[in-house]
Tab-separated table of N, CA and C in Angstrom:
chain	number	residue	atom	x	y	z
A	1	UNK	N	-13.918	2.275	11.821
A	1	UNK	CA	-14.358	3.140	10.744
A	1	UNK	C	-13.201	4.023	10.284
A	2	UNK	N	-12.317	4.665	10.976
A	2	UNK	CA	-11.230	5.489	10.800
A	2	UNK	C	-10.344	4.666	10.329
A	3	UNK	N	-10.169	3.606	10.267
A	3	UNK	CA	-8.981	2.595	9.851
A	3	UNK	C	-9.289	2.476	8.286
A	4	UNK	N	-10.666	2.427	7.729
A	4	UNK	CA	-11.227	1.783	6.547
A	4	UNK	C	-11.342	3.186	5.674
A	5	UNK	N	-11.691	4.464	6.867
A	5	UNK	CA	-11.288	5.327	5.746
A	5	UNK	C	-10.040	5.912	5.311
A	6	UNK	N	-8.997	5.327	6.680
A	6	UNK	CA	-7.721	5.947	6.155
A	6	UNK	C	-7.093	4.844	4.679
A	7	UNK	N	-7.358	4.065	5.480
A	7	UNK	CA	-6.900	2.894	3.888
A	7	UNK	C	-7.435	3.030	2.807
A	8	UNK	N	-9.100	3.918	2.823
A	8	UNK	CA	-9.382	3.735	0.859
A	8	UNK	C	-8.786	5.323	0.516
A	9	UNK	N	-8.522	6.236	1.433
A	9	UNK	CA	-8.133	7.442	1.191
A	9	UNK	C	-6.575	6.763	1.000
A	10	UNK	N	-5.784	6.741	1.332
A	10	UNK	CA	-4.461	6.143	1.136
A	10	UNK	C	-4.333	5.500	-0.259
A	11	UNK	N	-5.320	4.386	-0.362
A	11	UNK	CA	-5.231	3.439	-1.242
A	11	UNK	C	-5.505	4.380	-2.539
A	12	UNK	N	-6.830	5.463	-2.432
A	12	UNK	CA	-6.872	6.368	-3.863
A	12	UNK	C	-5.568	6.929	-3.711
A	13	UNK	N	-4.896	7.597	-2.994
A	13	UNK	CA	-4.032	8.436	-2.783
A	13	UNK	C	-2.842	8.402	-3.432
A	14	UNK	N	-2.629	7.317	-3.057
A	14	UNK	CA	-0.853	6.701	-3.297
A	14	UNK	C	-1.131	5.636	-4.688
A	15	UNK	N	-2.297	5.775	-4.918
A	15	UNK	CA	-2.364	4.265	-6.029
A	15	UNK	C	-1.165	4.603	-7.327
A	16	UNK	N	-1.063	5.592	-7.904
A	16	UNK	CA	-0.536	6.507	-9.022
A	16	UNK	C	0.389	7.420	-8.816
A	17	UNK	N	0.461	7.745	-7.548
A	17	UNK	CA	1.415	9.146	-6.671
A	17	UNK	C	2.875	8.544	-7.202
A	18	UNK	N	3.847	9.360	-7.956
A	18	UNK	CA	4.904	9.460	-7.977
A	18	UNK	C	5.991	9.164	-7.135
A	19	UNK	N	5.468	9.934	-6.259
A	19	UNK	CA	6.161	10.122	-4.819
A	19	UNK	C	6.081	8.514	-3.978
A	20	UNK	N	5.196	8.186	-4.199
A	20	UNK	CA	5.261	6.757	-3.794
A	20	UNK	C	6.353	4.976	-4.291
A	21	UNK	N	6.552	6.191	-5.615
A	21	UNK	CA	7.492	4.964	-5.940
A	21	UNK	C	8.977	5.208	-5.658
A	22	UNK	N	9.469	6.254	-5.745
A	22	UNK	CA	11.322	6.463	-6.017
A	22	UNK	C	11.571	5.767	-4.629
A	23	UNK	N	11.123	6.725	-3.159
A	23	UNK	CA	11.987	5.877	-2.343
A	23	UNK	C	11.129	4.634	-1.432
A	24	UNK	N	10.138	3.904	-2.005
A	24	UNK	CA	9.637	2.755	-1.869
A	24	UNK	C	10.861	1.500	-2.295
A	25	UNK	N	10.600	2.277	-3.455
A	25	UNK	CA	11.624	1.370	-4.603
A	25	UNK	C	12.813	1.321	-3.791
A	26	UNK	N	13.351	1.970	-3.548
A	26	UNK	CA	14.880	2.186	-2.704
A	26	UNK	C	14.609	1.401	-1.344
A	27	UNK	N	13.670	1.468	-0.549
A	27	UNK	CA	13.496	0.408	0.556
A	27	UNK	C	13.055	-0.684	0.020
A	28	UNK	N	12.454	-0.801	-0.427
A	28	UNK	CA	12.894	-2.423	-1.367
A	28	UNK	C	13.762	-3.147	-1.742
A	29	UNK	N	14.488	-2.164	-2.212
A	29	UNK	CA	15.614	-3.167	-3.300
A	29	UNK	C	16.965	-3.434	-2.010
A	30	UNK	N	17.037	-2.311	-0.786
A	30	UNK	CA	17.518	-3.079	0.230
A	30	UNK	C	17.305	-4.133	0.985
A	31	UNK	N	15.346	-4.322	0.989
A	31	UNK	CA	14.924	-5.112	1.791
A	31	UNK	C	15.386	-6.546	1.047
A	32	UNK	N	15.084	-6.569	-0.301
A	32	UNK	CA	15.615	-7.449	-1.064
A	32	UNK	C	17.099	-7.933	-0.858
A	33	UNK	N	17.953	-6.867	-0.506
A	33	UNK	CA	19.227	-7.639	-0.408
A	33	UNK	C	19.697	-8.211	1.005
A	34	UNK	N	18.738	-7.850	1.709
A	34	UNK	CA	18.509	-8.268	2.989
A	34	UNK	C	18.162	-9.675	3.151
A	35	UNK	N	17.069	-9.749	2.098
A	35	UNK	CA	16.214	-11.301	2.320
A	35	UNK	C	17.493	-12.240	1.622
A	36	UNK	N	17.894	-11.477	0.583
A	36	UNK	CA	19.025	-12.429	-0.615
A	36	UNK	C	20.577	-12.836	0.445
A	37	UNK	N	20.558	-12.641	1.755
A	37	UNK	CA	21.298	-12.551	2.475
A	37	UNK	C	22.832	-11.710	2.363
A	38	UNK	N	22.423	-10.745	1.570
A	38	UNK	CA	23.610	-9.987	1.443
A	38	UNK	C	23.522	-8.692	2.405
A	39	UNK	N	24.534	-7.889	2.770
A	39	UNK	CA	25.406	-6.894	3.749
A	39	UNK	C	24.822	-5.766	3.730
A	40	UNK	N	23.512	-5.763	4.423
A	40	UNK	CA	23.290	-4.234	4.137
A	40	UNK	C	23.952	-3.318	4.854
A	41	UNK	N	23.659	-1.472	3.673
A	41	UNK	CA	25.566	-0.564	3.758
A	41	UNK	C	26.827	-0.970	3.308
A	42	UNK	N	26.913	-2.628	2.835
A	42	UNK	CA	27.756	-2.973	2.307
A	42	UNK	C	27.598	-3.222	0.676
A	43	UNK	N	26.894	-4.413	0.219
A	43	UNK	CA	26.500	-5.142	-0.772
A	43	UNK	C	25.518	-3.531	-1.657
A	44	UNK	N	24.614	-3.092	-0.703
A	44	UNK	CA	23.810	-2.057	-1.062
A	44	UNK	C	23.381	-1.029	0.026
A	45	UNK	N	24.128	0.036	-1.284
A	45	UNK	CA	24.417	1.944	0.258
A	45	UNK	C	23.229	2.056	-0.013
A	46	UNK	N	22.412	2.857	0.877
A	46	UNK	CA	21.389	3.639	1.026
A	46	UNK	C	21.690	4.431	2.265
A	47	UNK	N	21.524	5.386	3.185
A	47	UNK	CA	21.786	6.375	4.301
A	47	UNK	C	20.696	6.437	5.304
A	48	UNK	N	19.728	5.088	4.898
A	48	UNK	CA	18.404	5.691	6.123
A	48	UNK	C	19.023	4.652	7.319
A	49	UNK	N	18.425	4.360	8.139
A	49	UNK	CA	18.743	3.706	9.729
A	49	UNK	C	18.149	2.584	9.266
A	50	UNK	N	18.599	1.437	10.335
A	50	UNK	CA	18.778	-0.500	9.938
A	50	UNK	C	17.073	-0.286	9.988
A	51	UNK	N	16.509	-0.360	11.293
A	51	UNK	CA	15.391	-0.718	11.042
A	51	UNK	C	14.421	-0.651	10.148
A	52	UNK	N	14.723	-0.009	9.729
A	52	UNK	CA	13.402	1.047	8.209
A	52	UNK	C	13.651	-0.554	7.423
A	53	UNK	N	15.018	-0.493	7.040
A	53	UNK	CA	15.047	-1.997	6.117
A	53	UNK	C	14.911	-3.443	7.022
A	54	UNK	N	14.726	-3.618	7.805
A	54	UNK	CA	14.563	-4.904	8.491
A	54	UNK	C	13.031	-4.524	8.495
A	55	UNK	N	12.149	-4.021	8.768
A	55	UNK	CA	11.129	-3.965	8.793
A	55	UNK	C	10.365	-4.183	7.196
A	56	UNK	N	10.585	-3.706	6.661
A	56	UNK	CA	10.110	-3.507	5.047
A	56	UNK	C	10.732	-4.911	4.261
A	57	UNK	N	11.947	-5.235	5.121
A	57	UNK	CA	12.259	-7.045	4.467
A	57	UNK	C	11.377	-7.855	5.719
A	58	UNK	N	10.961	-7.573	6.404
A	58	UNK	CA	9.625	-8.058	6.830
A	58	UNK	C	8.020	-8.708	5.921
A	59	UNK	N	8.185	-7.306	5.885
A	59	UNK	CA	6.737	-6.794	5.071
A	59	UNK	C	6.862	-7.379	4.231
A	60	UNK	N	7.983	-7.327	2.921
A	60	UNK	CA	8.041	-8.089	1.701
A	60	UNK	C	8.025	-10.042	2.310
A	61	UNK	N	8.664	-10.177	3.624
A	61	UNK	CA	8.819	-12.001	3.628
A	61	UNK	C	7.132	-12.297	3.772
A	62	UNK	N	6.220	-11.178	4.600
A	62	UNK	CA	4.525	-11.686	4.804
A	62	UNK	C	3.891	-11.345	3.419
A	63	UNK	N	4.232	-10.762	2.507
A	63	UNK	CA	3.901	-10.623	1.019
A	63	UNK	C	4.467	-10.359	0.382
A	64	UNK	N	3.899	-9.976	-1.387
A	64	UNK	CA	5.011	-9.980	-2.013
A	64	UNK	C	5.153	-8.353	-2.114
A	65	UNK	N	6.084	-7.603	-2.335
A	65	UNK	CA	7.314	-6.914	-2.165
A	65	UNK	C	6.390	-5.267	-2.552
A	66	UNK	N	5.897	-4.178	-1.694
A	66	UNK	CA	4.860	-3.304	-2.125
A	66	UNK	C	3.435	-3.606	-1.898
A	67	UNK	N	3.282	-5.199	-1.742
A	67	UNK	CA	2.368	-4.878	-1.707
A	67	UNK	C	1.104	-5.107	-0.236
A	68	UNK	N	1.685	-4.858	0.702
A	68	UNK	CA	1.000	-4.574	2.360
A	68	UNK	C	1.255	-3.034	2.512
A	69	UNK	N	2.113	-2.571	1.882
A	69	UNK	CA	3.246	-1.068	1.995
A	69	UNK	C	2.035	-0.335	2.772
A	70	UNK	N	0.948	-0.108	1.794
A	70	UNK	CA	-0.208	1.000	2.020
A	70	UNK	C	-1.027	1.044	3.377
A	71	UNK	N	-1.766	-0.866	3.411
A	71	UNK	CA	-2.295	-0.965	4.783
A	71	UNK	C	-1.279	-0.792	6.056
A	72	UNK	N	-0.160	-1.240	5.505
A	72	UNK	CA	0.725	-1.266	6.476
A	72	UNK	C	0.840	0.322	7.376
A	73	UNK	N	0.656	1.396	6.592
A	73	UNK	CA	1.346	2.537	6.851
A	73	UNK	C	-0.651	3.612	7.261
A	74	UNK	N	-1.145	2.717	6.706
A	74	UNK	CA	-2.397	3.238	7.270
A	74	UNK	C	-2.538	2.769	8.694
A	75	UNK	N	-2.079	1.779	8.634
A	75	UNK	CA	-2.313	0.823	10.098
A	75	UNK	C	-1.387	1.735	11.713
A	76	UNK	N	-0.104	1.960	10.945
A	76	UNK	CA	0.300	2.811	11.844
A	76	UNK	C	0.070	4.395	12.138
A	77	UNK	N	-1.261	4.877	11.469
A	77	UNK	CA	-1.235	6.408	11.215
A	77	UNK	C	-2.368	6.142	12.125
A	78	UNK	N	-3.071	4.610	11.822
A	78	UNK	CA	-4.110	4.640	12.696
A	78	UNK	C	-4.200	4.690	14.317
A	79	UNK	N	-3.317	4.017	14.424
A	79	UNK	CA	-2.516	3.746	15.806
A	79	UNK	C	-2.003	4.767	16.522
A	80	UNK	N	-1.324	6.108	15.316
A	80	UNK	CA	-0.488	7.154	15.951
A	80	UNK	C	-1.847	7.887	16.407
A	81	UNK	N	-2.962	8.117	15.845
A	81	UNK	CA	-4.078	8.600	15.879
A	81	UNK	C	-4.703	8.604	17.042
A	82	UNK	N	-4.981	7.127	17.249
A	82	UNK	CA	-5.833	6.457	18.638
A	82	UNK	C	-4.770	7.244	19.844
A	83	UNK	N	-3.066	7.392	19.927
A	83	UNK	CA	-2.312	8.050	20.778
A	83	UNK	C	-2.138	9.072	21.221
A	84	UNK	N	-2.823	9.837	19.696
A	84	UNK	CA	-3.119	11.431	19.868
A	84	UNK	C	-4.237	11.338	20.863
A	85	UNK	N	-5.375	10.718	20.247
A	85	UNK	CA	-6.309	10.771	20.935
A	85	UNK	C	-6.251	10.548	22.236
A	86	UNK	N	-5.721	9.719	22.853
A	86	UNK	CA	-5.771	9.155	24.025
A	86	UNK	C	-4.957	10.369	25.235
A	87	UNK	N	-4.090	10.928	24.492
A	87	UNK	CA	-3.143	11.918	25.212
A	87	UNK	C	-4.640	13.326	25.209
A	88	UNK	N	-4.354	13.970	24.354
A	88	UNK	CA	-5.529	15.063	24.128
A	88	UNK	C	-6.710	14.568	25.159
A	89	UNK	N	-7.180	13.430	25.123
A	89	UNK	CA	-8.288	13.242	25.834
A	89	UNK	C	-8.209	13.117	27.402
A	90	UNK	N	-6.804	12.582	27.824
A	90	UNK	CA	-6.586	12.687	29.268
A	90	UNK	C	-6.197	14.264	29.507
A	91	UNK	N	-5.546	14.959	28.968
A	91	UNK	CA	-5.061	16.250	28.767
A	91	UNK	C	-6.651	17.077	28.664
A	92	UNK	N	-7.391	17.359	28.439
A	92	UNK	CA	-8.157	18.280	27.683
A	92	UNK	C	-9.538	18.033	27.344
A	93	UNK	N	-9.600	16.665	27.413
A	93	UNK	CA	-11.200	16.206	27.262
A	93	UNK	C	-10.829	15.670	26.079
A	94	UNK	N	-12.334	14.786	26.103
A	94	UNK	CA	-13.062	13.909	24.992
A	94	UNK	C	-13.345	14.598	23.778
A	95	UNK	N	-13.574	16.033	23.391
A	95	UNK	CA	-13.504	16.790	22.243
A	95	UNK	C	-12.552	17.114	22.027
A	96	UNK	N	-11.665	17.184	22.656
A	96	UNK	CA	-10.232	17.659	21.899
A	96	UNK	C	-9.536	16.503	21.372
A	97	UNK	N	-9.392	15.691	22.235
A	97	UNK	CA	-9.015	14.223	22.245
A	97	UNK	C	-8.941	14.023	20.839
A	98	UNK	N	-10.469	13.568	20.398
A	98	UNK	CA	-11.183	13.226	19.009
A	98	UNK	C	-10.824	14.179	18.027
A	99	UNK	N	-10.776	15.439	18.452
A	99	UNK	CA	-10.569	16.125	17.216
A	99	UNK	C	-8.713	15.991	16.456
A	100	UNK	N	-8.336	15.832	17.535
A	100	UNK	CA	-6.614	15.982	17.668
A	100	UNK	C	-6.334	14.912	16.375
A	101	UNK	N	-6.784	13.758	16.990
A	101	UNK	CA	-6.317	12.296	16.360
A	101	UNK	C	-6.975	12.164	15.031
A	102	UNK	N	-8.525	12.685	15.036
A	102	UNK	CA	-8.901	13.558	13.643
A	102	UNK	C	-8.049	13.914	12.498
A	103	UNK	N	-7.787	14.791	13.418
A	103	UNK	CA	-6.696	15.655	12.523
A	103	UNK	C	-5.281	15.491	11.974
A	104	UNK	N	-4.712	14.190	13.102
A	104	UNK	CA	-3.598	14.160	13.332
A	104	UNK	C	-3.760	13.180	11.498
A	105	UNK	N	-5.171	11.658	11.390
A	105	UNK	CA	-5.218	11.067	10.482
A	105	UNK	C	-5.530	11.712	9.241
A	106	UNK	N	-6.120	12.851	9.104
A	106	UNK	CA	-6.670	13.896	7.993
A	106	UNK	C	-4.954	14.368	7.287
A	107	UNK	N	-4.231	14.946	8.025
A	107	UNK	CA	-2.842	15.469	8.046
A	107	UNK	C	-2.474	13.903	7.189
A	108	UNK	N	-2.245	13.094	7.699
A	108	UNK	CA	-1.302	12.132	7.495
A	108	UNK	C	-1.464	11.700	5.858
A	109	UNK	N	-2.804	11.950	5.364
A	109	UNK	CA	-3.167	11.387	4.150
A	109	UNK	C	-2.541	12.488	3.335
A	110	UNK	N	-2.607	13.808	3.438
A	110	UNK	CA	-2.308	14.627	2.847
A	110	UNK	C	-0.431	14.851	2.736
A	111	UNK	N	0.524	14.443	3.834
A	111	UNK	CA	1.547	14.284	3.751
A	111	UNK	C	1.838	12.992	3.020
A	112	UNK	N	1.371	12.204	2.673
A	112	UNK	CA	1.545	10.715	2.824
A	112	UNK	C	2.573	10.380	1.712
A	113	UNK	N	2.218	11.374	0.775
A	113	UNK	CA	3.254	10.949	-0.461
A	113	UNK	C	4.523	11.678	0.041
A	114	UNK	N	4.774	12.024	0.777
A	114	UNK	CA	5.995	13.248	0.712
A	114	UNK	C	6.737	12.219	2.054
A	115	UNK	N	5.756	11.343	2.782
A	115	UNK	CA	6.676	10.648	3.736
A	115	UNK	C	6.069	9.163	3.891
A	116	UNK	N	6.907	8.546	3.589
A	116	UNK	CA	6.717	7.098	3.342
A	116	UNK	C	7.741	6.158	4.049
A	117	UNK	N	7.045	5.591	5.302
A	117	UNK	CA	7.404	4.202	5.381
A	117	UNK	C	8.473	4.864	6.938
A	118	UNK	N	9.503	5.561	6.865
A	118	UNK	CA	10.208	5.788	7.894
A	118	UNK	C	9.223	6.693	9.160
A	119	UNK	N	8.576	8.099	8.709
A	119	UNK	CA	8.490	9.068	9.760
A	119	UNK	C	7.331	8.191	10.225
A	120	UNK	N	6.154	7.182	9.987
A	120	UNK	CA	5.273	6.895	10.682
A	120	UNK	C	5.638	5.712	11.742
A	121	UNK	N	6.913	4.976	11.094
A	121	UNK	CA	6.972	4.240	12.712
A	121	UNK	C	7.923	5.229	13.767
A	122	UNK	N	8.510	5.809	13.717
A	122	UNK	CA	9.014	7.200	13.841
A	122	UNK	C	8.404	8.456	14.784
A	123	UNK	N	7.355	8.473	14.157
A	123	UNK	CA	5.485	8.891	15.278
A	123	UNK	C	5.128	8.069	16.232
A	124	UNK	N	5.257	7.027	15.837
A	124	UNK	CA	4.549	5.956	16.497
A	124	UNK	C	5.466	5.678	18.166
A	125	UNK	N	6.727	5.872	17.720
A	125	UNK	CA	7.274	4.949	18.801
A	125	UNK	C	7.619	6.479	19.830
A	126	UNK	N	7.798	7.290	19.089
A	126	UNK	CA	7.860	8.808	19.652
A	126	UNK	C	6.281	8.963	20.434
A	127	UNK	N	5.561	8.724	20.308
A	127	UNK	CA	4.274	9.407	20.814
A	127	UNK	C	4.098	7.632	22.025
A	128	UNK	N	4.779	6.678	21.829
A	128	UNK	CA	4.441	5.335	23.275
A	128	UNK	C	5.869	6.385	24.015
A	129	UNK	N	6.746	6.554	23.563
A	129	UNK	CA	7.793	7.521	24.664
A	129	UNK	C	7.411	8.348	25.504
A	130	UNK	N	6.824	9.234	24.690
A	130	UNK	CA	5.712	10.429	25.779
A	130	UNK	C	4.422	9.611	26.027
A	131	UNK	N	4.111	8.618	25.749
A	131	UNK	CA	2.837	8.417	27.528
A	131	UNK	C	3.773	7.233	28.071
A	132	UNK	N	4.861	6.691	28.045
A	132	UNK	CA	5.921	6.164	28.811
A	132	UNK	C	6.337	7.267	30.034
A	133	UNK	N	6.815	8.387	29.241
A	133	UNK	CA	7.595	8.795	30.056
A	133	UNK	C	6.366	10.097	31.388
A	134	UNK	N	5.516	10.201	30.441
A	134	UNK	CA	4.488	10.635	31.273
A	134	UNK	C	4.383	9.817	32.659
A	135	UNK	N	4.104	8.664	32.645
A	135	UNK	CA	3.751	7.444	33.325
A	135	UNK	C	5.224	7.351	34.265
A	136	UNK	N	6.165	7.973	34.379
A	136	UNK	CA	7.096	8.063	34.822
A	136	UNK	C	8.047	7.058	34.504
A	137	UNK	N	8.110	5.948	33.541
A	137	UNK	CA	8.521	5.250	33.008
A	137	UNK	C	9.666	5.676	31.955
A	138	UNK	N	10.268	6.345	32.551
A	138	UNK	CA	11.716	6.809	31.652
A	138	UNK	C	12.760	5.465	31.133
A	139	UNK	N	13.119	4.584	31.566
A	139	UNK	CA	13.344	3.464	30.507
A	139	UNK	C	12.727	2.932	29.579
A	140	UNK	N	11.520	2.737	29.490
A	140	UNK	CA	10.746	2.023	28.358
A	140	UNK	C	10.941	3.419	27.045
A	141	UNK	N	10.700	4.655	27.948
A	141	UNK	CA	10.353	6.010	27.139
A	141	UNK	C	12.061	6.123	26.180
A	142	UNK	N	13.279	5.425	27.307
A	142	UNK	CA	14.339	6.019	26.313
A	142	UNK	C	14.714	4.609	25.043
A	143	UNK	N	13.755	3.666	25.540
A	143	UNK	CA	13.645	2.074	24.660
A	143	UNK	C	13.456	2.583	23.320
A	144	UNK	N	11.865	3.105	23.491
A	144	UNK	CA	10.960	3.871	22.338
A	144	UNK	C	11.862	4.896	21.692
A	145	UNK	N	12.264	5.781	22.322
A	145	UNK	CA	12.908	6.728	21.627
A	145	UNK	C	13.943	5.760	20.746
A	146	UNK	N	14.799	5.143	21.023
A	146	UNK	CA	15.498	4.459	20.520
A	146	UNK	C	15.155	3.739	19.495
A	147	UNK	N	14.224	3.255	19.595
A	147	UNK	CA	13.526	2.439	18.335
A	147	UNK	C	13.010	3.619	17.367
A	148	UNK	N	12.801	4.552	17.812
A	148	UNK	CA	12.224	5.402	16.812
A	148	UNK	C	13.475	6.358	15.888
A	149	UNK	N	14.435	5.983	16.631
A	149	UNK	CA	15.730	6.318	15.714
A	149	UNK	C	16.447	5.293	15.089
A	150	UNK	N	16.001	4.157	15.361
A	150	UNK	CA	16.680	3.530	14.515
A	150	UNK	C	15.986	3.563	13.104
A	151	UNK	N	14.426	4.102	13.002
A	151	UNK	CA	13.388	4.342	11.248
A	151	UNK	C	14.003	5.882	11.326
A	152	UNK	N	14.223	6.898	12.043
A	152	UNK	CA	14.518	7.765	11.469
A	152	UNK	C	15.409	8.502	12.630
A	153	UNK	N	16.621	9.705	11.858
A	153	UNK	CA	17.503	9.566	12.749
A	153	UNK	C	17.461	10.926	13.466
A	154	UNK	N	16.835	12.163	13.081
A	154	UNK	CA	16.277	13.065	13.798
A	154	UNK	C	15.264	12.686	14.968
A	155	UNK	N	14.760	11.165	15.501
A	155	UNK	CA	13.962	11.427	16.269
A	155	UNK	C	14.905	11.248	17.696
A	156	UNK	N	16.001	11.700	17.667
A	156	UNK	CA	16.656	10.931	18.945
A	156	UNK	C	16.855	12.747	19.327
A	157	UNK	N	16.004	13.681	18.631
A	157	UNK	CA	16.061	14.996	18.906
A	157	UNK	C	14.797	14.665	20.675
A	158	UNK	N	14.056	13.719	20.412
A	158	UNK	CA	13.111	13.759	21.506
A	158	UNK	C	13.632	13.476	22.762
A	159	UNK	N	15.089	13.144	22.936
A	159	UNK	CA	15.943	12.854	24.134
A	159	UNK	C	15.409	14.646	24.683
A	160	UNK	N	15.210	15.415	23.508
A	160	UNK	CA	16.066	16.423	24.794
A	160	UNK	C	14.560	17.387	25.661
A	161	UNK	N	12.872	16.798	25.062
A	161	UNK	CA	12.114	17.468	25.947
A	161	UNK	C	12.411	15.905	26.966
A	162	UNK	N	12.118	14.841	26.630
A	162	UNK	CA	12.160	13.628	27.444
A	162	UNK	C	13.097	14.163	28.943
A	163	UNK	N	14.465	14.381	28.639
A	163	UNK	CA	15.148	14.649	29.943
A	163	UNK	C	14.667	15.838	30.285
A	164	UNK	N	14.477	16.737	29.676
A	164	UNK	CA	13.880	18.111	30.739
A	164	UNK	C	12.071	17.190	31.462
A	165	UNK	N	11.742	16.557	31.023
A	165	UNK	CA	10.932	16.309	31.592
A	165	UNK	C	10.980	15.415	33.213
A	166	UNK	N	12.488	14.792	32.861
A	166	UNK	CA	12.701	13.684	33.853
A	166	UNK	C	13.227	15.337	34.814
A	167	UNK	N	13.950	16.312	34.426
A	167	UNK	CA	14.638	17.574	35.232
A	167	UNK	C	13.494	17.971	35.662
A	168	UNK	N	12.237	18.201	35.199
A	168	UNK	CA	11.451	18.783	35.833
A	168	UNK	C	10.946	18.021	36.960
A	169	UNK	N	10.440	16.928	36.437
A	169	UNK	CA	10.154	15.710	37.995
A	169	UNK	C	10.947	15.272	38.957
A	170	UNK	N	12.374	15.649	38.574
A	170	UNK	CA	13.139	15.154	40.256
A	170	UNK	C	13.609	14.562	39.877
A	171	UNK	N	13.467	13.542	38.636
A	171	UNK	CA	13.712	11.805	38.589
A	171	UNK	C	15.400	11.595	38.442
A	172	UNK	N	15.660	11.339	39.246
A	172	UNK	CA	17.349	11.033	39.171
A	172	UNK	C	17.716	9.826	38.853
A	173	UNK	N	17.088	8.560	38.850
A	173	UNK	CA	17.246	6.744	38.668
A	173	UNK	C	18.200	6.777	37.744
A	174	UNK	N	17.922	7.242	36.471
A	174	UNK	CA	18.699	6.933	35.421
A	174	UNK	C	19.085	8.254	34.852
């Protein structure tokens, strides 16, 4: 049910939104030179991190070019959601849990035009880091982090609760 309403809220949302086209358009026309087998940073500058465009020349090879963009990005708000939830709910209970991930998908529609396509896989791989690294799983957690800097490049800021967390537990391995 939360999946179907984030997608028709999205789908009214972004159908016309401004904000949805300038830097869509700009991950496109890299993803495009990606698929056209030309040099991306070379053939065509843009300044965001590889993955954002390997992913989105993804998206465009399973359809055509814009148009999964929306489910796509609902799909991962949905996901970041179920993570909130799942954390809040081991943390705090089953009402907080729900309300968190609530909120976290309510938020997301309302930012949605202002952030497109990078900060939600970005969330995503940031929030499997922290219940990685919860789980005491500090390699997979510095994997995730990693992947989540390669869509955006402020998230490699999460190295620095991640290691106070490994300082607080003892964990010396790595």
């Amino acid at each position: 049910v939360a999946a179907i309403i984030a997608y028709l809220i999205l789908t009214l949302h972004l159908a016309d939104s401004p904000w949805a086209s300038f830097d869509a358009a700009r991950f496109h026309s890299m993803a495009e030179a990606i698929i056209a087998g030309l040099a991306p940073y070379v053939d065509y500058v843009d300044p965001k991190p590889p993955l954002l465009y390997f992913a989105v020349a993804l998206m465009d090879l399973i359809a055509p070019a814009g148009s999964i963009d929306i489910p796509v990005m609902a799909g991962l708000n949905v996901a970041s959601a179920l993570l909130i939830w799942r954390i809040g709910r081991e943390d705090y209970g089953s009402a907080a849990g729900y309300f968190s991930g609530l909120l976290f998908l309510v938020a997301s529609v309302f930012v949605q035009g202002y952030f497109l396509f990078a900060e939600q896989f970005g969330v995503l791989f940031l929030l499997c880091a922290y219940i990685s690294a919860r789980k005491s799983n500090y390699a997979l957690a510095g994997l995730f982090v990693g992947l989540a800097v390669g869509f955006k490049q402020y998230a490699a800021l999460a190295l620095i609760p991640l290691l106070y967390l490994m300082h607080a537990r003892g964990e010396r391995r790595y």
